[in-house]
PDB file of C-alpha atoms in Angstrom:
ATOM      1  CA  MET A   1      37.907  82.143 -22.545  1.00  0.00           C
ATOM      2  CA  THR A   2      38.548  79.558 -25.255  1.00  0.00           C
ATOM      3  CA  TYR A   3      41.968  79.896 -26.862  1.00  0.00           C
ATOM      4  CA  ILE A   4      42.613  78.702 -30.424  1.00  0.00           C
ATOM      5  CA  LEU A   5      46.033  77.536 -31.553  1.00  0.00           C
ATOM      6  CA  SER A   6      46.228  77.150 -35.334  1.00  0.00           C
ATOM      7  CA  VAL A   7      48.847  74.780 -36.708  1.00  0.00           C
ATOM      8  CA  ILE A   8      49.387  75.611 -40.374  1.00  0.00           C
ATOM      9  CA  TYR A   9      51.347  73.660 -42.981  1.00  0.00           C
ATOM     10  CA  PRO A  10      52.290  75.655 -46.103  1.00  0.00           C
ATOM     11  CA  ALA A  11      51.446  74.634 -49.663  1.00  0.00           C
ATOM     12  CA  GLY A  12      54.057  72.330 -51.153  1.00  0.00           C
ATOM     13  CA  THR A  13      54.465  70.370 -47.936  1.00  0.00           C
ATOM     14  CA  ASN A  14      54.965  66.641 -48.414  1.00  0.00           C
ATOM     15  CA  PHE A  15      52.118  65.719 -46.069  1.00  0.00           C
ATOM     16  CA  LYS A  16      50.926  62.238 -45.046  1.00  0.00           C
ATOM     17  CA  LYS A  17      47.264  62.886 -44.241  1.00  0.00           C
ATOM     18  CA  GLU A  18      46.407  59.345 -43.130  1.00  0.00           C
ATOM     19  CA  TYR A  19      49.227  59.245 -40.594  1.00  0.00           C
ATOM     20  CA  TYR A  20      48.285  62.720 -39.380  1.00  0.00           C
ATOM     21  CA  LEU A  21      44.627  61.854 -38.798  1.00  0.00           C
ATOM     22  CA  GLU A  22      45.067  58.260 -37.621  1.00  0.00           C
ATOM     23  CA  SER A  23      48.200  58.603 -35.459  1.00  0.00           C
ATOM     24  CA  HIS A  24      49.304  62.174 -34.801  1.00  0.00           C
ATOM     25  CA  MET A  25      45.988  63.810 -33.899  1.00  0.00           C
ATOM     26  CA  PRO A  26      44.972  60.954 -31.557  1.00  0.00           C
ATOM     27  CA  LEU A  27      48.392  61.423 -29.892  1.00  0.00           C
ATOM     28  CA  VAL A  28      47.712  65.166 -29.574  1.00  0.00           C
ATOM     29  CA  GLN A  29      44.345  64.435 -27.997  1.00  0.00           C
ATOM     30  CA  LYS A  30      45.696  61.794 -25.623  1.00  0.00           C
ATOM     31  CA  LEU A  31      48.598  63.903 -24.347  1.00  0.00           C
ATOM     32  CA  TRP A  32      47.087  67.383 -24.357  1.00  0.00           C
ATOM     33  CA  ALA A  33      43.461  66.768 -23.318  1.00  0.00           C
ATOM     34  CA  PRO A  34      44.544  66.312 -19.670  1.00  0.00           C
ATOM     35  CA  GLN A  35      46.393  69.644 -19.998  1.00  0.00           C
ATOM     36  CA  GLY A  36      43.408  71.670 -21.236  1.00  0.00           C
ATOM     37  CA  LEU A  37      42.868  70.782 -24.909  1.00  0.00           C
ATOM     38  CA  THR A  38      39.102  70.561 -25.422  1.00  0.00           C
ATOM     39  CA  ALA A  39      38.688  69.956 -29.177  1.00  0.00           C
ATOM     40  CA  TRP A  40      40.472  69.852 -32.507  1.00  0.00           C
ATOM     41  CA  ARG A  41      39.551  70.186 -36.178  1.00  0.00           C
ATOM     42  CA  VAL A  42      41.584  69.719 -39.342  1.00  0.00           C
ATOM     43  CA  ALA A  43      41.120  71.193 -42.817  1.00  0.00           C
ATOM     44  CA  LYS A  44      42.861  69.935 -45.972  1.00  0.00           C
ATOM     45  CA  TYR A  45      42.943  72.820 -48.430  1.00  0.00           C
ATOM     46  CA  ALA A  46      42.494  72.518 -52.191  1.00  0.00           C
ATOM     47  CA  ASP A  47      45.473  72.792 -54.514  1.00  0.00           C
ATOM     48  CA  GLY A  48      46.408  76.362 -55.367  1.00  0.00           C
ATOM     49  CA  GLN A  49      45.844  77.663 -51.829  1.00  0.00           C
ATOM     50  CA  PRO A  50      48.718  79.151 -49.805  1.00  0.00           C
ATOM     51  CA  TYR A  51      48.347  76.395 -47.190  1.00  0.00           C
ATOM     52  CA  ALA A  52      48.046  72.619 -47.455  1.00  0.00           C
ATOM     53  CA  VAL A  53      46.619  71.693 -44.053  1.00  0.00           C
ATOM     54  CA  GLN A  54      45.488  73.562 -40.964  1.00  0.00           C
ATOM     55  CA  ALA A  55      44.545  72.262 -37.538  1.00  0.00           C
ATOM     56  CA  TRP A  56      42.601  74.275 -34.980  1.00  0.00           C
ATOM     57  CA  LEU A  57      43.324  73.251 -31.421  1.00  0.00           C
ATOM     58  CA  GLU A  58      40.813  74.557 -28.878  1.00  0.00           C
ATOM     59  CA  TRP A  59      42.099  75.099 -25.330  1.00  0.00           C
ATOM     60  CA  GLU A  60      40.497  76.024 -22.021  1.00  0.00           C
ATOM     61  CA  SER A  61      42.824  79.040 -21.823  1.00  0.00           C
ATOM     62  CA  LYS A  62      45.924  80.638 -23.328  1.00  0.00           C
ATOM     63  CA  GLU A  63      47.852  79.818 -20.166  1.00  0.00           C
ATOM     64  CA  LYS A  64      47.107  76.089 -20.483  1.00  0.00           C
ATOM     65  CA  ALA A  65      47.995  76.108 -24.186  1.00  0.00           C
ATOM     66  CA  ASP A  66      51.258  77.925 -23.502  1.00  0.00           C
ATOM     67  CA  LEU A  67      52.265  75.462 -20.773  1.00  0.00           C
ATOM     68  CA  ALA A  68      51.387  72.360 -22.785  1.00  0.00           C
ATOM     69  CA  THR A  69      53.045  73.492 -26.021  1.00  0.00           C
ATOM     70  CA  ASN A  70      56.284  74.828 -24.511  1.00  0.00           C
ATOM     71  CA  LYS A  71      58.938  72.633 -26.124  1.00  0.00           C
ATOM     72  CA  ASP A  72      61.551  73.707 -23.557  1.00  0.00           C
ATOM     73  CA  GLU A  73      59.514  72.672 -20.506  1.00  0.00           C
ATOM     74  CA  SER A  74      56.841  70.177 -21.574  1.00  0.00           C
ATOM     75  CA  ALA A  75      57.652  66.525 -22.235  1.00  0.00           C
ATOM     76  CA  THR A  76      54.346  66.151 -24.074  1.00  0.00           C
ATOM     77  CA  ALA A  77      55.242  69.050 -26.389  1.00  0.00           C
ATOM     78  CA  LYS A  78      58.583  67.413 -27.177  1.00  0.00           C
ATOM     79  CA  THR A  79      56.771  64.172 -28.044  1.00  0.00           C
ATOM     80  CA  ILE A  80      54.129  65.848 -30.200  1.00  0.00           C
ATOM     81  CA  PHE A  81      56.454  68.208 -32.061  1.00  0.00           C
ATOM     82  CA  GLY A  82      58.971  65.365 -32.385  1.00  0.00           C
ATOM     83  CA  ASP A  83      56.347  63.399 -34.336  1.00  0.00           C
ATOM     84  CA  VAL A  84      56.046  66.051 -37.089  1.00  0.00           C
ATOM     85  CA  PRO A  85      58.775  64.535 -39.336  1.00  0.00           C
ATOM     86  CA  ASN A  86      56.673  61.343 -39.522  1.00  0.00           C
ATOM     87  CA  PHE A  87      54.049  63.135 -41.633  1.00  0.00           C
ATOM     88  CA  SER A  88      55.494  66.450 -42.874  1.00  0.00           C
ATOM     89  CA  ASP A  89      58.737  67.628 -44.405  1.00  0.00           C
ATOM     90  CA  GLN A  90      58.124  71.193 -43.176  1.00  0.00           C
ATOM     91  CA  THR A  91      57.780  72.756 -39.741  1.00  0.00           C
ATOM     92  CA  PRO A  92      54.301  74.181 -39.208  1.00  0.00           C
ATOM     93  CA  VAL A  93      53.531  77.821 -38.530  1.00  0.00           C
ATOM     94  CA  LEU A  94      51.758  78.364 -35.200  1.00  0.00           C
ATOM     95  CA  ALA A  95      49.275  81.187 -34.617  1.00  0.00           C
ATOM     96  CA  GLY A  96      47.103  81.650 -31.564  1.00  0.00           C
ATOM     97  CA  GLY A  97      44.365  83.862 -30.252  1.00  0.00           C
ATOM     98  CA  GLU A  98      41.148  83.996 -28.261  1.00  0.00           C
ATOM     99  CA  LEU A  99      37.979  82.684 -29.860  1.00  0.00           C
ATOM    100  CA  ALA A 100      36.070  85.818 -30.883  1.00  0.00           C
ATOM    101  CA  GLY A 101      32.856  84.218 -32.107  1.00  0.00           C
ATOM    102  CA  PHE A 102      31.297  80.939 -33.119  1.00  0.00           C
ATOM    103  CA  THR A 103      28.004  79.452 -34.182  1.00  0.00           C
ATOM    104  CA  SER A 104      26.926  76.063 -35.459  1.00  0.00           C
ATOM    105  CA  TRP A 105      23.464  74.751 -36.213  1.00  0.00           C
ATOM    106  CA  LEU A 106      24.417  71.577 -38.045  1.00  0.00           C
ATOM    107  CA  ASN A 107      26.467  68.585 -37.028  1.00  0.00           C
ATOM    108  CA  ALA A 108      29.104  68.864 -39.755  1.00  0.00           C
ATOM    109  CA  GLY A 109      30.681  65.477 -38.844  1.00  0.00           C
TER     110      GLY A 109
END
């Protein structure tokens, strides 16, 4: 079953959106797609919200996500999490769970 890992940056974060979208997320895709990452999406929240930015990382399974994102055992995780200071002054909050439902009838590009 699809596993979702949310990567959440709190409001007030000094966040470099261009670097994140043009450098960090392509790095995430390049390194984690071979390990089971199947898709990602990013939302930039409006001012006044409790969060600034949130990424949803979709994985083939929880097991593959856990292996790939384990900073103690995965070289790719060390590289990806080591890149965070290049675009954020705060450590993100991670939250994961199984995809419970989904529908889409438009290409929201």
